[in-house]
Amino acid sequence: MTSSSSSSQATKRLAHTYPEGLRADALMEEDVAWSHGIDGERDGDQFDRSERAALRRVAGLSTELEDVTEVEYRQLRLERVVLVGVWTSGTVQDAENSLAELAALAETAGAIVLDGVIQRRDKPDAATYIGSGKADELRDIVLETGADTVICDGELSPGQLIHLEDVVKVKVIDRTALILDIFAQHAKSREGKAQVALAQMQYMLPRLRGWGQSLSRQMGGGSGGLATRGPGETKIETDRRRIREKMAKMRREIADMKTGREIKRQERRRHKVPSVAIAGYTNAGKSSLLNRLTGAGVLVENALFATLDPTVRRAETPSGRLYTLADTVGFVRHLPHHLVEAFRSTMEEVGDSDLILHVVDGSHPNPEEQLAAVREVIRDVGATDVPEIVVINKADAADPLVLQRLLRIEKHSIAVSARTGRGIAELRALIDNELPRPSVEIEALVPYTHGKLVARAHTEGEVISEEHTAEGTLLKARVHEELAADLAPYVPAAAL
């Protein structure tokens, strides 16, 4: 009874204070419509509208570091990974070396390796790569170490990725995805970025997944209207079509870039400039060797795939012959075929060269495997007919017995150290001997008014002797046929 009388009294006050048209608005005004005496006990503490809309700070949740030294040394949390491999052939040492290389790849990509396991099997399991029982054990290892990623030492099928993730409950990637990630981080040039993007799309296309609406079908397929005909594409089919369109566009762009590089190669061939390509395993010291031979100033870092973009520099032999030296992308065991295809235009530098400097890390536990892996890729790009010099680098840190073994096995080899300069002079002389020599030996008395011919003999050929006489320059040199034809009018009659 009391509450009804109080409510009627409040209504009377509103009617007396506000005209009829404003009574509804007045009821919405907090200060008027809400009364502490009437509503306070029922609603508890109330706040003004501005206070209700404002963000409230909760004390004690801030993790801001006050000490500036702590702020300086604080780092972002890296991915914590567990490595897993399947040992199908070879010795246990070979399997452990492969997993150690995978650990180096993971660290290069920016991860912390917590553990690594190997399973002995005749072949990888078709469903979970390591089998259902071992997958459960792997899940226990992931929980024990607190890892958030599992990296498999091999290329997994889409089904293996999905099934293994379902068991271990964390992200699973394979060796191919890891290498692609490193390439994406290190590619700097426009062509390098395009090649990596193409390889990534080729890898991801069969591995697209659909959850929820990704598998639902779009409306349409007909000419429009209320009752459109046909089921239409699913979302995942649309994504695949767009990726194929991007891949086609990327291939056209890479082909255009290839044309530009081919023009440069043709220009070098026109001037008869020999070319030397540096090929080898990743982190074998190719860029260091290029810097030592030419002073190119290329990035040198103790990391896998530190440099991806090809670098071409001019160099000179001890006898004064000019040649080009090209640094190519590093190779690795089980190099993904997506990368081989995408970087084929870059690797053509190896196939079109006159000489290959095959650099191998002499301090590596198993340099013979590095040699075999690189030669497999060289065979894929069709460069098996190009002469090869095996350059055993890091001789200052290598075991002398390993160096002797490699020098005995590889008949055309030399041990050097790009860091200390050991053996570099001998390597320059070896390059000079191995580069193709001009086919025509000629002796000509070139007038001083035609000094350009003498300059061409120095740049395009090999000068054997040069003598300045009263009539002109008496030149004896080995030159190519085109320059020999230009020098023919100045050949003395006695030499004919």
Coordinates of N, CA and C in Angstrom, one line a residue, residues 121-346:
R121 N 61.3 -46.5 -39.0 CA 60.2 -47.1 -39.7 C 60.7 -47.4 -41.1
D122 N 60.0 -48.4 -41.8 CA 60.3 -48.7 -43.2 C 59.9 -47.5 -44.1
K123 N 58.8 -46.9 -43.8 CA 58.3 -45.7 -44.5 C 57.4 -44.9 -43.6
P124 N 57.3 -43.6 -43.9 CA 56.4 -42.8 -43.0 C 54.9 -43.3 -43.0
D125 N 54.3 -43.2 -41.9 CA 52.9 -43.6 -41.8 C 52.0 -42.7 -42.7
A126 N 51.1 -43.4 -43.4 CA 50.3 -42.6 -44.4 C 49.3 -41.7 -43.7
A127 N 49.0 -42.0 -42.4 CA 48.0 -41.1 -41.8 C 48.6 -40.0 -40.9
T128 N 49.5 -40.4 -40.0 CA 50.0 -39.4 -39.1 C 51.6 -39.3 -39.2
Y129 N 52.2 -39.8 -40.2 CA 53.6 -39.7 -40.5 C 54.5 -40.6 -39.6
I130 N 54.1 -40.6 -38.3 CA 54.9 -41.5 -37.3 C 54.1 -42.6 -36.7
G131 N 52.8 -42.7 -37.1 CA 52.0 -43.8 -36.5 C 51.2 -43.2 -35.3
S132 N 50.0 -43.8 -35.1 CA 49.1 -43.3 -34.1 C 49.7 -43.4 -32.7
G133 N 50.4 -44.5 -32.3 CA 50.9 -44.7 -31.0 C 52.0 -43.7 -30.7
K134 N 52.9 -43.5 -31.7 CA 54.0 -42.5 -31.5 C 53.5 -41.1 -31.5
A135 N 52.4 -40.9 -32.2 CA 51.7 -39.6 -32.2 C 51.2 -39.2 -30.8
D136 N 50.7 -40.2 -30.1 CA 50.3 -40.0 -28.7 C 51.5 -39.7 -27.8
E137 N 52.6 -40.4 -28.0 CA 53.8 -40.1 -27.3 C 54.3 -38.7 -27.6
L138 N 54.2 -38.3 -28.9 CA 54.6 -36.9 -29.2 C 53.8 -35.9 -28.5
R139 N 52.5 -36.2 -28.4 CA 51.6 -35.2 -27.7 C 52.0 -35.1 -26.2
D140 N 52.5 -36.2 -25.6 CA 52.9 -36.1 -24.2 C 54.2 -35.2 -24.1
I141 N 55.1 -35.4 -25.1 CA 56.3 -34.6 -25.2 C 56.0 -33.1 -25.3
V142 N 55.0 -32.8 -26.2 CA 54.6 -31.4 -26.4 C 54.0 -30.8 -25.1
L143 N 53.2 -31.6 -24.4 CA 52.6 -31.1 -23.2 C 53.7 -30.9 -22.1
E144 N 54.7 -31.8 -22.1 CA 55.8 -31.8 -21.1 C 56.7 -30.6 -21.3
T145 N 57.0 -30.3 -22.5 CA 57.9 -29.2 -22.8 C 57.3 -27.8 -23.0
G146 N 55.9 -27.8 -23.2 CA 55.2 -26.6 -23.4 C 55.4 -26.0 -24.8
A147 N 55.7 -26.9 -25.8 CA 55.9 -26.4 -27.1 C 54.5 -26.0 -27.8
D148 N 54.6 -25.1 -28.8 CA 53.4 -24.7 -29.5 C 53.5 -25.1 -31.0
T149 N 54.6 -25.7 -31.4 CA 54.7 -26.1 -32.8 C 55.5 -27.4 -32.9
V150 N 55.1 -28.3 -33.9 CA 55.8 -29.5 -34.2 C 56.3 -29.4 -35.6
I151 N 57.6 -29.6 -35.8 CA 58.2 -29.6 -37.2 C 58.6 -30.9 -37.6
C152 N 58.2 -31.4 -38.7 CA 58.5 -32.8 -39.2 C 59.6 -32.7 -40.3
D153 N 60.5 -33.6 -40.2 CA 61.7 -33.6 -41.1 C 61.3 -34.3 -42.4
G154 N 60.5 -33.7 -43.2 CA 60.0 -34.3 -44.4 C 58.8 -33.5 -44.9
E155 N 58.4 -33.8 -46.2 CA 57.2 -33.1 -46.7 C 56.0 -33.9 -46.4
L156 N 55.1 -33.4 -45.7 CA 53.9 -34.1 -45.3 C 52.7 -33.8 -46.3
S157 N 51.9 -34.8 -46.5 CA 50.7 -34.7 -47.3 C 49.7 -33.9 -46.5
P158 N 48.7 -33.3 -47.2 CA 47.6 -32.6 -46.4 C 46.9 -33.4 -45.4
G159 N 46.7 -34.7 -45.7 CA 46.0 -35.6 -44.7 C 46.9 -35.8 -43.5
Q160 N 48.2 -36.0 -43.7 CA 49.1 -36.2 -42.6 C 49.2 -35.0 -41.7
L161 N 49.2 -33.8 -42.3 CA 49.2 -32.6 -41.5 C 47.9 -32.5 -40.6
I162 N 46.8 -32.8 -41.2 CA 45.5 -32.6 -40.4 C 45.4 -33.7 -39.3
H163 N 45.8 -34.9 -39.7 CA 45.6 -36.0 -38.7 C 46.6 -35.8 -37.5
L164 N 47.9 -35.4 -37.8 CA 48.8 -35.2 -36.8 C 48.5 -34.0 -35.9
E165 N 47.9 -33.0 -36.5 CA 47.5 -31.8 -35.6 C 46.3 -32.2 -34.7
D166 N 45.4 -33.1 -35.2 CA 44.3 -33.5 -34.4 C 44.8 -34.3 -33.2
V167 N 45.9 -35.0 -33.3 CA 46.4 -35.8 -32.1 C 47.2 -34.9 -31.2
V168 N 48.2 -34.1 -31.7 CA 49.1 -33.4 -30.8 C 48.5 -32.1 -30.3
K169 N 47.4 -31.6 -31.0 CA 46.7 -30.4 -30.5 C 47.5 -29.1 -30.6
V170 N 48.6 -29.1 -31.4 CA 49.3 -27.8 -31.7 C 49.6 -27.7 -33.2
K171 N 50.1 -26.6 -33.6 CA 50.4 -26.4 -35.0 C 51.5 -27.4 -35.5
V172 N 51.3 -28.0 -36.7 CA 52.3 -28.9 -37.3 C 52.7 -28.3 -38.6
I173 N 54.0 -28.2 -38.9 CA 54.5 -27.9 -40.2 C 55.5 -28.9 -40.6
D174 N 55.9 -28.8 -41.9 CA 56.9 -29.8 -42.4 C 58.2 -29.0 -42.8
R175 N 59.1 -29.7 -43.3 CA 60.4 -29.1 -43.6 C 60.3 -28.1 -44.8
T176 N 59.4 -28.5 -45.7 CA 59.2 -27.6 -46.9 C 58.6 -26.2 -46.4
A177 N 57.6 -26.3 -45.6 CA 57.0 -25.0 -45.1 C 58.0 -24.2 -44.3
L178 N 58.9 -24.9 -43.6 CA 60.0 -24.2 -42.8 C 60.9 -23.4 -43.7
I179 N 61.4 -24.1 -44.8 CA 62.3 -23.5 -45.7 C 61.6 -22.4 -46.5
L180 N 60.4 -22.5 -46.8 CA 59.7 -21.4 -47.5 C 59.6 -20.2 -46.6
D181 N 59.4 -20.5 -45.3 CA 59.3 -19.3 -44.4 C 60.6 -18.6 -44.3
I182 N 61.7 -19.3 -44.3 CA 63.1 -18.7 -44.2 C 63.3 -17.9 -45.5
F183 N 62.9 -18.5 -46.7 CA 63.1 -17.7 -47.9 C 62.3 -16.5 -47.9
A184 N 61.0 -16.5 -47.4 CA 60.2 -15.3 -47.3 C 60.8 -14.3 -46.5
Q185 N 61.5 -14.6 -45.4 CA 62.1 -13.7 -44.5 C 63.4 -13.0 -45.2
H186 N 64.1 -13.8 -46.0 CA 65.4 -13.3 -46.5 C 65.4 -12.7 -47.9
A187 N 64.3 -12.9 -48.6 CA 64.2 -12.4 -50.0 C 64.1 -10.9 -49.9
K188 N 65.0 -10.2 -50.7 CA 65.0 -8.8 -50.7 C 64.7 -8.1 -52.0
S189 N 65.1 -8.7 -53.1 CA 64.8 -8.2 -54.4 C 63.4 -8.5 -54.9
R190 N 63.0 -7.7 -55.9 CA 61.6 -7.9 -56.4 C 61.5 -9.3 -57.0
E191 N 62.5 -9.8 -57.7 CA 62.4 -11.1 -58.3 C 62.4 -12.2 -57.2
G192 N 63.3 -12.0 -56.2 CA 63.3 -13.0 -55.1 C 62.0 -13.1 -54.4
K193 N 61.4 -12.0 -54.1 CA 60.1 -12.0 -53.4 C 59.0 -12.7 -54.3
A194 N 59.1 -12.4 -55.6 CA 58.1 -13.0 -56.5 C 58.3 -14.5 -56.6
Q195 N 59.5 -15.0 -56.6 CA 59.8 -16.4 -56.7 C 59.3 -17.1 -55.4
V196 N 59.6 -16.5 -54.3 CA 59.2 -17.1 -53.0 C 57.7 -17.2 -52.9
A197 N 57.0 -16.1 -53.3 CA 55.5 -16.0 -53.2 C 54.9 -17.1 -54.1
L198 N 55.5 -17.3 -55.3 CA 55.0 -18.4 -56.2 C 55.2 -19.8 -55.6
A199 N 56.4 -20.0 -55.0 CA 56.6 -21.3 -54.3 C 55.6 -21.5 -53.2
Q200 N 55.4 -20.5 -52.4 CA 54.4 -20.6 -51.3 C 53.0 -20.9 -51.8
M201 N 52.6 -20.3 -52.8 CA 51.2 -20.6 -53.3 C 51.1 -22.0 -53.9
Q202 N 52.2 -22.4 -54.6 CA 52.2 -23.8 -55.1 C 52.1 -24.8 -53.9
Y203 N 52.8 -24.5 -52.8 CA 52.7 -25.4 -51.7 C 51.4 -25.3 -51.0
M204 N 50.8 -24.2 -50.9 CA 49.5 -24.0 -50.1 C 48.3 -24.5 -50.9
L205 N 48.3 -24.5 -52.2 CA 47.1 -24.7 -53.0 C 46.5 -26.1 -52.6
P206 N 47.2 -27.2 -52.5 CA 46.5 -28.5 -52.2 C 46.3 -28.6 -50.7
R207 N 46.7 -27.6 -49.9 CA 46.6 -27.7 -48.4 C 45.6 -26.8 -47.8
L208 N 44.8 -26.1 -48.7 CA 43.8 -25.2 -48.2 C 42.8 -26.0 -47.4
R209 N 42.3 -25.5 -46.3 CA 41.3 -26.2 -45.5 C 40.1 -25.3 -45.4
G210 N 39.0 -26.0 -45.1 CA 37.7 -25.3 -45.0 C 37.0 -25.7 -43.7
W211 N 36.6 -24.6 -42.9 CA 35.9 -24.8 -41.7 C 34.6 -24.0 -41.8
G212 N 33.5 -24.6 -41.4 CA 32.2 -23.9 -41.3 C 31.8 -23.4 -42.7
Q213 N 31.7 -22.0 -42.8 CA 31.2 -21.4 -44.0 C 32.1 -21.6 -45.2
S214 N 33.4 -22.0 -44.9 CA 34.3 -22.2 -46.1 C 33.8 -23.3 -47.0
L215 N 33.0 -24.2 -46.5 CA 32.5 -25.3 -47.3 C 31.1 -25.1 -47.8
S216 N 30.5 -24.0 -47.4 CA 29.1 -23.7 -47.9 C 29.2 -23.2 -49.3
R217 N 28.1 -23.4 -50.0 CA 28.1 -23.0 -51.4 C 27.5 -21.6 -51.6
Q218 N 28.0 -20.9 -52.6 CA 27.5 -19.6 -52.9 C 26.2 -19.7 -53.7
M219 N 25.4 -18.6 -53.6 CA 24.2 -18.5 -54.4 C 24.6 -18.2 -55.8
G220 N 23.9 -18.8 -56.8 CA 24.1 -18.3 -58.1 C 24.8 -19.4 -59.0
G221 N 25.1 -19.0 -60.1 CA 25.7 -19.8 -61.1 C 24.9 -19.6 -62.4
G222 N 23.6 -19.1 -62.3 CA 22.8 -18.8 -63.5 C 22.9 -17.3 -63.8
S223 N 21.9 -16.8 -64.4 CA 21.9 -15.4 -64.9 C 21.3 -14.5 -63.9
G224 N 21.0 -14.9 -62.7 CA 20.5 -14.0 -61.6 C 19.0 -14.3 -61.4
G225 N 18.4 -13.5 -60.6 CA 16.9 -13.7 -60.3 C 16.7 -14.4 -59.0
L226 N 15.5 -14.7 -58.7 CA 15.1 -15.3 -57.4 C 15.6 -16.8 -57.4
A227 N 15.3 -17.5 -58.4 CA 15.6 -18.9 -58.4 C 16.8 -19.2 -59.3
T228 N 18.0 -18.8 -58.7 CA 19.2 -19.0 -59.5 C 19.5 -20.5 -59.6
R229 N 20.1 -20.9 -60.7 CA 20.4 -22.3 -61.1 C 21.8 -22.7 -60.7
G230 N 22.0 -23.9 -60.3 CA 23.3 -24.4 -60.1 C 23.7 -24.2 -58.6
P231 N 24.5 -25.1 -58.0 CA 24.9 -25.0 -56.6 C 25.9 -23.9 -56.4
G232 N 26.7 -23.5 -57.4 CA 27.7 -22.4 -57.2 C 28.9 -23.0 -56.6
E233 N 30.0 -22.1 -56.4 CA 31.2 -22.6 -55.9 C 31.2 -22.5 -54.4
T234 N 32.0 -23.4 -53.7 CA 32.2 -23.3 -52.3 C 33.2 -22.2 -52.1
K235 N 33.3 -21.8 -50.8 CA 34.3 -20.7 -50.5 C 35.7 -21.2 -50.8
I236 N 36.0 -22.5 -50.5 CA 37.3 -23.0 -50.6 C 37.7 -23.1 -52.1
E237 N 36.7 -23.4 -53.0 CA 36.9 -23.5 -54.4 C 37.2 -22.1 -54.9
T238 N 36.5 -21.1 -54.4 CA 36.8 -19.7 -54.8 C 38.2 -19.3 -54.4
D239 N 38.7 -19.7 -53.2 CA 40.0 -19.4 -52.8 C 41.1 -20.0 -53.7
R240 N 40.8 -21.3 -54.1 CA 41.7 -22.0 -55.0 C 41.8 -21.3 -56.3
R241 N 40.6 -20.9 -56.8 CA 40.6 -20.2 -58.1 C 41.4 -18.9 -58.1
R242 N 41.3 -18.1 -57.0 CA 42.0 -16.9 -56.9 C 43.5 -17.1 -56.7
I243 N 43.9 -18.2 -56.0 CA 45.3 -18.5 -55.9 C 45.9 -18.9 -57.3
R244 N 45.1 -19.7 -58.1 CA 45.6 -20.0 -59.4 C 45.8 -18.8 -60.3
E245 N 44.9 -17.8 -60.2 CA 45.0 -16.6 -60.9 C 46.2 -15.8 -60.5
K246 N 46.5 -15.7 -59.2 CA 47.7 -15.1 -58.7 C 48.9 -15.8 -59.2
M247 N 48.9 -17.1 -59.2 CA 50.1 -17.8 -59.6 C 50.4 -17.6 -61.1
A248 N 49.3 -17.5 -61.9 CA 49.5 -17.2 -63.3 C 50.1 -15.8 -63.5
K249 N 49.6 -14.9 -62.7 CA 50.2 -13.5 -62.8 C 51.6 -13.5 -62.3
M250 N 51.9 -14.2 -61.3 CA 53.3 -14.2 -60.8 C 54.3 -14.9 -61.8
R251 N 53.8 -15.9 -62.5 CA 54.7 -16.5 -63.5 C 55.0 -15.6 -64.6
R252 N 54.0 -14.8 -65.0 CA 54.2 -13.8 -66.1 C 55.2 -12.8 -65.6
E253 N 55.1 -12.3 -64.4 CA 56.1 -11.3 -63.9 C 57.5 -11.9 -63.8
I254 N 57.6 -13.1 -63.4 CA 58.9 -13.7 -63.3 C 59.5 -13.9 -64.7
A255 N 58.6 -14.3 -65.7 CA 59.1 -14.4 -67.0 C 59.6 -13.1 -67.6
D256 N 58.9 -12.0 -67.3 CA 59.4 -10.7 -67.7 C 60.8 -10.4 -67.1
M257 N 60.9 -10.7 -65.8 CA 62.2 -10.5 -65.1 C 63.3 -11.4 -65.7
K258 N 62.9 -12.6 -66.1 CA 63.9 -13.5 -66.7 C 64.4 -12.9 -68.1
T259 N 63.5 -12.3 -68.8 CA 63.9 -11.7 -70.1 C 65.0 -10.6 -69.9
G260 N 64.8 -9.8 -68.8 CA 65.8 -8.8 -68.6 C 67.2 -9.3 -68.2
R261 N 67.2 -10.4 -67.4 CA 68.4 -11.0 -67.1 C 69.1 -11.7 -68.3
E262 N 68.2 -12.3 -69.2 CA 68.7 -13.0 -70.4 C 69.4 -12.0 -71.3
I263 N 68.8 -10.8 -71.4 CA 69.4 -9.7 -72.2 C 70.8 -9.4 -71.7
K264 N 71.0 -9.3 -70.4 CA 72.3 -9.0 -69.8 C 73.3 -10.1 -70.1
R265 N 72.8 -11.4 -70.0 CA 73.7 -12.5 -70.4 C 74.1 -12.5 -71.8
Q266 N 73.1 -12.1 -72.7 CA 73.5 -12.1 -74.1 C 74.5 -11.0 -74.4
E267 N 74.4 -9.9 -73.6 CA 75.3 -8.8 -73.8 C 76.7 -9.3 -73.4
R268 N 76.8 -10.0 -72.3 CA 78.1 -10.6 -71.9 C 78.7 -11.5 -72.9
R269 N 77.8 -12.4 -73.5 CA 78.2 -13.3 -74.5 C 78.7 -12.6 -75.8
R270 N 78.0 -11.5 -76.1 CA 78.4 -10.7 -77.3 C 79.8 -10.1 -77.1
H271 N 80.2 -9.7 -75.9 CA 81.5 -9.2 -75.6 C 82.5 -10.3 -75.3
K272 N 82.0 -11.6 -75.4 CA 82.9 -12.7 -75.1 C 83.5 -12.7 -73.7
V273 N 82.7 -12.3 -72.7 CA 83.2 -12.3 -71.3 C 82.8 -13.6 -70.7
P274 N 83.8 -14.4 -70.2 CA 83.5 -15.7 -69.6 C 82.7 -15.5 -68.3
S275 N 82.0 -16.5 -67.9 CA 81.2 -16.4 -66.7 C 81.5 -17.6 -65.8
V276 N 81.6 -17.3 -64.5 CA 81.8 -18.3 -63.4 C 80.7 -18.2 -62.4
A277 N 80.1 -19.3 -62.1 CA 79.0 -19.4 -61.1 C 79.4 -20.1 -59.8
I278 N 79.1 -19.5 -58.7 CA 79.4 -20.1 -57.4 C 78.2 -20.8 -56.9
A279 N 78.3 -22.1 -56.8 CA 77.2 -22.9 -56.3 C 77.6 -23.7 -55.1
G280 N 76.7 -24.1 -54.3 CA 77.1 -24.9 -53.1 C 76.0 -25.0 -52.1
Y281 N 76.3 -25.7 -51.0 CA 75.4 -25.9 -49.9 C 75.2 -24.6 -49.2
T282 N 74.0 -24.4 -48.6 CA 73.8 -23.2 -47.8 C 74.7 -23.1 -46.6
N283 N 75.2 -21.9 -46.3 CA 76.2 -21.6 -45.2 C 77.5 -22.3 -45.5
A284 N 77.9 -22.6 -46.7 CA 79.2 -23.1 -47.0 C 80.2 -22.0 -47.2
G285 N 79.8 -20.8 -47.3 CA 80.7 -19.7 -47.5 C 80.8 -19.1 -48.9
K286 N 79.7 -19.2 -49.7 CA 79.7 -18.7 -51.1 C 79.9 -17.2 -51.1
S287 N 79.1 -16.5 -50.3 CA 79.2 -15.0 -50.3 C 80.5 -14.6 -49.8
S288 N 81.1 -15.3 -48.8 CA 82.4 -14.9 -48.3 C 83.4 -15.1 -49.4
L289 N 83.3 -16.1 -50.2 CA 84.3 -16.3 -51.3 C 84.1 -15.3 -52.4
L290 N 82.8 -14.9 -52.7 CA 82.6 -13.8 -53.6 C 83.2 -12.5 -53.2
N291 N 83.1 -12.2 -51.9 CA 83.7 -11.0 -51.4 C 85.2 -11.0 -51.5
R292 N 85.8 -12.2 -51.2 CA 87.2 -12.3 -51.2 C 87.8 -12.2 -52.6
L293 N 87.0 -12.7 -53.6 CA 87.5 -12.7 -55.0 C 87.3 -11.4 -55.7
T294 N 86.2 -10.7 -55.3 CA 85.8 -9.5 -56.1 C 85.6 -8.2 -55.2
G295 N 85.5 -8.4 -53.9 CA 85.2 -7.2 -53.0 C 83.8 -6.8 -53.2
A296 N 82.9 -7.7 -53.4 CA 81.5 -7.3 -53.7 C 80.8 -6.7 -52.5
G297 N 81.1 -7.0 -51.3 CA 80.4 -6.5 -50.1 C 79.1 -7.1 -49.9
V298 N 78.9 -8.4 -50.3 CA 77.6 -9.1 -50.1 C 77.5 -9.5 -48.6
L299 N 76.3 -9.5 -48.1 CA 76.0 -9.9 -46.7 C 76.6 -11.2 -46.4
V300 N 77.4 -11.3 -45.3 CA 77.9 -12.6 -44.8 C 77.4 -12.8 -43.4
E301 N 76.8 -13.9 -43.2 CA 76.2 -14.2 -41.9 C 76.2 -15.7 -41.6
N302 N 76.5 -16.1 -40.4 CA 76.5 -17.5 -40.1 C 75.1 -18.0 -39.9
A303 N 74.4 -18.1 -41.0 CA 73.0 -18.6 -40.9 C 72.7 -19.2 -42.2
L304 N 71.7 -20.1 -42.2 CA 71.3 -20.8 -43.4 C 70.5 -19.8 -44.3
F305 N 70.8 -19.9 -45.6 CA 70.1 -19.0 -46.6 C 70.1 -17.5 -46.2
A306 N 71.3 -17.1 -45.8 CA 71.4 -15.6 -45.4 C 71.2 -14.7 -46.6
T307 N 71.7 -15.2 -47.8 CA 71.5 -14.4 -49.0 C 70.8 -15.3 -50.1
L308 N 69.8 -14.7 -50.7 CA 69.0 -15.5 -51.7 C 69.1 -14.9 -53.1
D309 N 69.3 -13.6 -53.1 CA 69.2 -12.9 -54.4 C 70.6 -13.0 -55.1
P310 N 70.6 -13.4 -56.4 CA 71.8 -13.6 -57.1 C 72.6 -12.3 -57.3
T311 N 73.9 -12.4 -57.2 CA 74.8 -11.2 -57.3 C 75.8 -11.6 -58.4
V312 N 76.0 -10.7 -59.3 CA 76.9 -10.8 -60.4 C 78.0 -9.7 -60.3
R313 N 79.2 -10.1 -60.2 CA 80.3 -9.1 -60.1 C 81.4 -9.3 -61.1
R314 N 82.1 -8.3 -61.4 CA 83.2 -8.4 -62.4 C 84.5 -8.8 -61.7
A315 N 85.3 -9.7 -62.3 CA 86.5 -10.1 -61.7 C 87.6 -10.2 -62.8
E316 N 88.8 -10.4 -62.3 CA 90.0 -10.4 -63.3 C 90.9 -11.5 -62.9
T317 N 91.4 -12.3 -63.8 CA 92.3 -13.3 -63.6 C 93.7 -12.8 -63.4
P318 N 94.7 -13.5 -62.8 CA 96.0 -13.0 -62.7 C 96.7 -12.6 -64.0
S319 N 96.2 -13.2 -65.2 CA 96.8 -12.8 -66.5 C 96.1 -11.6 -67.1
G320 N 95.1 -11.1 -66.4 CA 94.4 -9.9 -66.9 C 93.1 -10.1 -67.6
R321 N 92.7 -11.4 -67.7 CA 91.4 -11.7 -68.4 C 90.2 -11.3 -67.5
L322 N 89.2 -10.7 -68.1 CA 88.0 -10.3 -67.4 C 87.0 -11.5 -67.4
Y323 N 86.3 -11.6 -66.3 CA 85.2 -12.6 -66.3 C 84.2 -12.2 -65.2
T324 N 83.0 -12.7 -65.3 CA 81.9 -12.4 -64.3 C 81.8 -13.5 -63.3
L325 N 81.5 -13.2 -62.1 CA 81.4 -14.2 -61.0 C 80.0 -14.0 -60.4
A326 N 79.2 -15.0 -60.4 CA 77.8 -15.0 -60.0 C 77.6 -15.8 -58.7
D327 N 77.0 -15.2 -57.7 CA 76.7 -15.9 -56.5 C 75.2 -16.4 -56.6
T328 N 74.9 -17.7 -56.4 CA 73.6 -18.2 -56.6 C 73.0 -18.6 -55.2
V329 N 71.7 -18.9 -55.2 CA 71.1 -19.3 -54.0 C 71.7 -20.6 -53.5
G330 N 71.7 -20.8 -52.1 CA 72.3 -22.0 -51.5 C 71.3 -23.2 -51.7
F331 N 71.9 -24.4 -51.7 CA 71.1 -25.6 -51.8 C 71.1 -26.3 -50.4
V332 N 70.2 -27.2 -50.3 CA 70.0 -28.0 -49.0 C 69.5 -29.3 -49.4
R333 N 69.7 -30.3 -48.5 CA 69.1 -31.6 -48.8 C 67.6 -31.6 -48.8
H334 N 67.0 -32.3 -49.7 CA 65.6 -32.3 -49.9 C 65.0 -30.9 -50.2
L335 N 65.7 -30.2 -51.0 CA 65.2 -28.9 -51.4 C 63.9 -29.0 -52.0
P336 N 62.8 -28.3 -51.5 CA 61.5 -28.4 -52.0 C 61.4 -28.2 -53.5
H337 N 60.7 -29.1 -54.2 CA 60.6 -28.9 -55.7 C 59.9 -27.7 -56.1
H338 N 59.1 -27.1 -55.2 CA 58.4 -25.8 -55.5 C 59.5 -24.7 -55.6
L339 N 60.5 -24.8 -54.8 CA 61.6 -23.8 -54.8 C 62.4 -24.0 -56.1
V340 N 62.7 -25.2 -56.4 CA 63.5 -25.5 -57.6 C 62.8 -24.9 -58.8
E341 N 61.5 -25.1 -58.9 CA 60.8 -24.6 -60.1 C 60.7 -23.1 -60.0
A342 N 60.4 -22.5 -58.9 CA 60.3 -21.1 -58.8 C 61.6 -20.3 -59.0
F343 N 62.7 -20.9 -58.5 CA 64.1 -20.3 -58.7 C 64.8 -20.9 -59.9
R344 N 64.1 -21.5 -60.8 CA 64.8 -22.1 -62.0 C 65.4 -21.0 -62.8
S345 N 64.7 -19.9 -62.9 CA 65.3 -18.8 -63.7 C 66.5 -18.2 -63.1
T346 N 66.6 -18.2 -61.8 CA 67.8 -17.8 -61.1 C 68.9 -18.8 -61.2

